[in-house]
């Protein structure tokens, strides 16, 4: 249920993302976690934000990573400066503000394994190194559009998600792919906030997962991914709102049921399963017509499918009954 904005419950807008602001209202209004939060709001909020700001570790060392740029994907606007992409993040496992890069440096990204589970020929757990030996890396410059109406343009390095799907050998009956992020409370202070439905999960249809545009990133700007941007393995689905691009993936499961996602569990009416970008469908609490480019703060018009209609629109031609854009 959507509750109208009440200014008194908000903390300073500059400190809270729209996504987080929604949660705070929700926590106050309902559920056991809500009662808990309401009982000791001030003191608890401070304690949690202390967790968020823990300067965890020295900067992670990023290895150089080179790959040929794929010329099929032209962003049509300048790259966002790497410094902006590395310092303005959404990664709730490390806190619900944008300033989580410091805390994220503690993330241990090697060794890393990815579990292939569910409806596949042989369920198994693979080392990331082993997986990377079986794919060919390329560079793709993609636009990224967060549901909060900020955007960026990033030269990702990675490989088509379709290549992982083929390696996984799903059964013919699998129709969805579910992605799960690492959930380690020793490394991730956000995991101590019990009102979030950890672990972070996301999902795609099998058809979406096999689309050319669906990508798994392991690097950006010529280096391995920084922890705050989802090291060591991050989904990149640029025609959908940013929350679909799950970070630090540890599990890929094939299923015949539409997966329940993290954001859907929090607020389905605002952050649904499909979440395709559409400037004409406003979020219940703000317009999606324009976006702010991080780095320059320039405002530009948002495009349907984030401008990737030629690659993806046909997949939705028969899905007229679905809520495709929220
Ligand atoms: N595991 C995990 N993945 C996540 C998120 C998150 O909180 N946790 N946030 C999502 C959102 S809302 C966005 S906009 C992008 C942000 O990616 P960036 O910080 O690299 O810009 O990551 C997405 N992937
Ligand atoms: Mo986002």
PDB file of N, CA and C in Angstrom, residues 72 116 119-122 124 126 131 134-136 138 140 159-171 177 206-207 209-212 214 216 252 254:
ATOM      1  N   UNK A  72      28.557  -2.339 -31.442  1.00  0.00           N
ATOM      2  CA  UNK A  72      27.098  -2.331 -31.633  1.00  0.00           C
ATOM      3  C   UNK A  72      26.389  -1.408 -30.654  1.00  0.00           C
ATOM      4  N   UNK A 116      25.509 -22.510  -9.555  1.00  0.00           N
ATOM      5  CA  UNK A 116      24.513 -22.675 -10.615  1.00  0.00           C
ATOM      6  C   UNK A 116      23.519 -23.711 -10.087  1.00  0.00           C
ATOM      7  N   UNK A 119      16.896 -25.703 -12.076  1.00  0.00           N
ATOM      8  CA  UNK A 119      16.562 -26.556 -13.213  1.00  0.00           C
ATOM      9  C   UNK A 119      17.668 -26.520 -14.269  1.00  0.00           C
ATOM     10  N   UNK A 120      18.767 -27.181 -13.945  1.00  0.00           N
ATOM     11  CA  UNK A 120      19.900 -27.299 -14.877  1.00  0.00           C
ATOM     12  C   UNK A 120      20.321 -28.761 -14.950  1.00  0.00           C
ATOM     13  N   UNK A 121      21.066 -29.076 -15.992  1.00  0.00           N
ATOM     14  CA  UNK A 121      21.508 -30.456 -16.181  1.00  0.00           C
ATOM     15  C   UNK A 121      22.327 -30.914 -14.976  1.00  0.00           C
ATOM     16  N   UNK A 122      23.310 -30.091 -14.562  1.00  0.00           N
ATOM     17  CA  UNK A 122      24.156 -30.443 -13.423  1.00  0.00           C
ATOM     18  C   UNK A 122      24.352 -29.234 -12.511  1.00  0.00           C
ATOM     19  N   UNK A 124      25.973 -26.995  -9.832  1.00  0.00           N
ATOM     20  CA  UNK A 124      27.365 -27.015  -9.382  1.00  0.00           C
ATOM     21  C   UNK A 124      27.816 -25.639  -8.910  1.00  0.00           C
ATOM     22  N   UNK A 126      31.010 -23.049  -9.148  1.00  0.00           N
ATOM     23  CA  UNK A 126      32.178 -22.765  -9.976  1.00  0.00           C
ATOM     24  C   UNK A 126      33.011 -21.660  -9.343  1.00  0.00           C
ATOM     25  N   UNK A 131      35.049 -19.865 -14.280  1.00  0.00           N
ATOM     26  CA  UNK A 131      34.002 -19.326 -15.151  1.00  0.00           C
ATOM     27  C   UNK A 131      34.610 -18.388 -16.201  1.00  0.00           C
ATOM     28  N   UNK A 134      36.099 -19.620 -19.370  1.00  0.00           N
ATOM     29  CA  UNK A 134      35.189 -20.200 -20.367  1.00  0.00           C
ATOM     30  C   UNK A 134      34.393 -19.165 -21.155  1.00  0.00           C
ATOM     31  N   UNK A 135      34.688 -17.880 -20.923  1.00  0.00           N
ATOM     32  CA  UNK A 135      33.966 -16.828 -21.655  1.00  0.00           C
ATOM     33  C   UNK A 135      34.969 -15.858 -22.264  1.00  0.00           C
ATOM     34  N   UNK A 136      34.483 -15.050 -23.203  1.00  0.00           N
ATOM     35  CA  UNK A 136      35.355 -14.049 -23.832  1.00  0.00           C
ATOM     36  C   UNK A 136      34.894 -12.662 -23.382  1.00  0.00           C
ATOM     37  N   UNK A 138      34.460  -8.627 -23.326  1.00  0.00           N
ATOM     38  CA  UNK A 138      34.356  -7.501 -24.249  1.00  0.00           C
ATOM     39  C   UNK A 138      33.982  -6.263 -23.449  1.00  0.00           C
ATOM     40  N   UNK A 140      31.533  -2.884 -23.258  1.00  0.00           N
ATOM     41  CA  UNK A 140      30.294  -2.299 -23.775  1.00  0.00           C
ATOM     42  C   UNK A 140      29.990  -1.009 -23.035  1.00  0.00           C
ATOM     43  N   UNK A 159      30.834 -10.129 -20.150  1.00  0.00           N
ATOM     44  CA  UNK A 159      30.472 -11.107 -21.179  1.00  0.00           C
ATOM     45  C   UNK A 159      28.951 -11.250 -21.201  1.00  0.00           C
ATOM     46  N   UNK A 160      28.411 -11.707 -22.329  1.00  0.00           N
ATOM     47  CA  UNK A 160      26.956 -11.831 -22.416  1.00  0.00           C
ATOM     48  C   UNK A 160      26.424 -12.818 -21.374  1.00  0.00           C
ATOM     49  N   UNK A 161      25.334 -12.433 -20.734  1.00  0.00           N
ATOM     50  CA  UNK A 161      24.674 -13.345 -19.791  1.00  0.00           C
ATOM     51  C   UNK A 161      24.308 -14.648 -20.503  1.00  0.00           C
ATOM     52  N   UNK A 162      23.964 -14.550 -21.783  1.00  0.00           N
ATOM     53  CA  UNK A 162      23.597 -15.749 -22.550  1.00  0.00           C
ATOM     54  C   UNK A 162      24.717 -16.800 -22.502  1.00  0.00           C
ATOM     55  N   UNK A 163      25.981 -16.358 -22.443  1.00  0.00           N
ATOM     56  CA  UNK A 163      27.089 -17.324 -22.385  1.00  0.00           C
ATOM     57  C   UNK A 163      27.071 -18.119 -21.079  1.00  0.00           C
ATOM     58  N   UNK A 164      26.719 -17.437 -19.984  1.00  0.00           N
ATOM     59  CA  UNK A 164      26.607 -18.162 -18.711  1.00  0.00           C
ATOM     60  C   UNK A 164      25.417 -19.123 -18.746  1.00  0.00           C
ATOM     61  N   UNK A 165      24.308 -18.660 -19.335  1.00  0.00           N
ATOM     62  CA  UNK A 165      23.125 -19.524 -19.422  1.00  0.00           C
ATOM     63  C   UNK A 165      23.488 -20.799 -20.191  1.00  0.00           C
ATOM     64  N   UNK A 166      24.204 -20.651 -21.301  1.00  0.00           N
ATOM     65  CA  UNK A 166      24.578 -21.832 -22.093  1.00  0.00           C
ATOM     66  C   UNK A 166      25.478 -22.767 -21.295  1.00  0.00           C
ATOM     67  N   UNK A 167      26.453 -22.188 -20.567  1.00  0.00           N
ATOM     68  CA  UNK A 167      27.329 -23.012 -19.722  1.00  0.00           C
ATOM     69  C   UNK A 167      26.531 -23.768 -18.664  1.00  0.00           C
ATOM     70  N   UNK A 168      25.479 -23.138 -18.170  1.00  0.00           N
ATOM     71  CA  UNK A 168      24.694 -23.728 -17.079  1.00  0.00           C
ATOM     72  C   UNK A 168      23.830 -24.888 -17.562  1.00  0.00           C
ATOM     73  N   UNK A 169      23.571 -24.959 -18.859  1.00  0.00           N
ATOM     74  CA  UNK A 169      22.733 -26.011 -19.445  1.00  0.00           C
ATOM     75  C   UNK A 169      21.379 -26.167 -18.732  1.00  0.00           C
ATOM     76  N   UNK A 170      20.546 -25.119 -18.813  1.00  0.00           N
ATOM     77  CA  UNK A 170      19.223 -25.203 -18.175  1.00  0.00           C
ATOM     78  C   UNK A 170      18.331 -26.230 -18.866  1.00  0.00           C
ATOM     79  N   UNK A 171      17.413 -26.782 -18.091  1.00  0.00           N
ATOM     80  CA  UNK A 171      16.419 -27.696 -18.654  1.00  0.00           C
ATOM     81  C   UNK A 171      15.424 -26.889 -19.492  1.00  0.00           C
ATOM     82  N   UNK A 177      15.286 -16.827 -14.570  1.00  0.00           N
ATOM     83  CA  UNK A 177      16.598 -16.917 -13.919  1.00  0.00           C
ATOM     84  C   UNK A 177      16.564 -15.996 -12.707  1.00  0.00           C
ATOM     85  N   UNK A 206      13.765 -16.109 -18.931  1.00  0.00           N
ATOM     86  CA  UNK A 206      14.816 -16.776 -19.707  1.00  0.00           C
ATOM     87  C   UNK A 206      15.059 -16.034 -21.018  1.00  0.00           C
ATOM     88  N   UNK A 207      13.966 -15.559 -21.615  1.00  0.00           N
ATOM     89  CA  UNK A 207      14.107 -14.810 -22.872  1.00  0.00           C
ATOM     90  C   UNK A 207      14.922 -13.532 -22.657  1.00  0.00           C
ATOM     91  N   UNK A 209      17.123 -13.068 -20.297  1.00  0.00           N
ATOM     92  CA  UNK A 209      18.496 -13.483 -19.981  1.00  0.00           C
ATOM     93  C   UNK A 209      19.280 -13.835 -21.240  1.00  0.00           C
ATOM     94  N   UNK A 210      18.588 -14.329 -22.255  1.00  0.00           N
ATOM     95  CA  UNK A 210      19.256 -14.720 -23.507  1.00  0.00           C
ATOM     96  C   UNK A 210      19.385 -13.547 -24.475  1.00  0.00           C
ATOM     97  N   UNK A 211      18.775 -12.392 -24.151  1.00  0.00           N
ATOM     98  CA  UNK A 211      18.859 -11.236 -25.043  1.00  0.00           C
ATOM     99  C   UNK A 211      20.311 -10.744 -25.146  1.00  0.00           C
ATOM    100  N   UNK A 212      20.691 -10.308 -26.343  1.00  0.00           N
ATOM    101  CA  UNK A 212      22.052  -9.814 -26.584  1.00  0.00           C
ATOM    102  C   UNK A 212      22.509  -8.743 -25.599  1.00  0.00           C
ATOM    103  N   UNK A 214      21.713  -8.278 -22.425  1.00  0.00           N
ATOM    104  CA  UNK A 214      21.909  -8.685 -21.022  1.00  0.00           C
ATOM    105  C   UNK A 214      23.362  -9.101 -20.828  1.00  0.00           C
ATOM    106  N   UNK A 216      26.945  -9.592 -18.088  1.00  0.00           N
ATOM    107  CA  UNK A 216      27.513  -9.752 -16.743  1.00  0.00           C
ATOM    108  C   UNK A 216      28.835  -9.000 -16.723  1.00  0.00           C
ATOM    109  N   UNK A 252      23.103 -18.258  -9.245  1.00  0.00           N
ATOM    110  CA  UNK A 252      22.244 -18.091 -10.422  1.00  0.00           C
ATOM    111  C   UNK A 252      21.378 -19.345 -10.486  1.00  0.00           C
ATOM    112  N   UNK A 254      17.952 -21.397 -11.948  1.00  0.00           N
ATOM    113  CA  UNK A 254      16.987 -21.535 -13.045  1.00  0.00           C
ATOM    114  C   UNK A 254      15.716 -22.135 -12.470  1.00  0.00           C
TER     115      UNK A 254
END
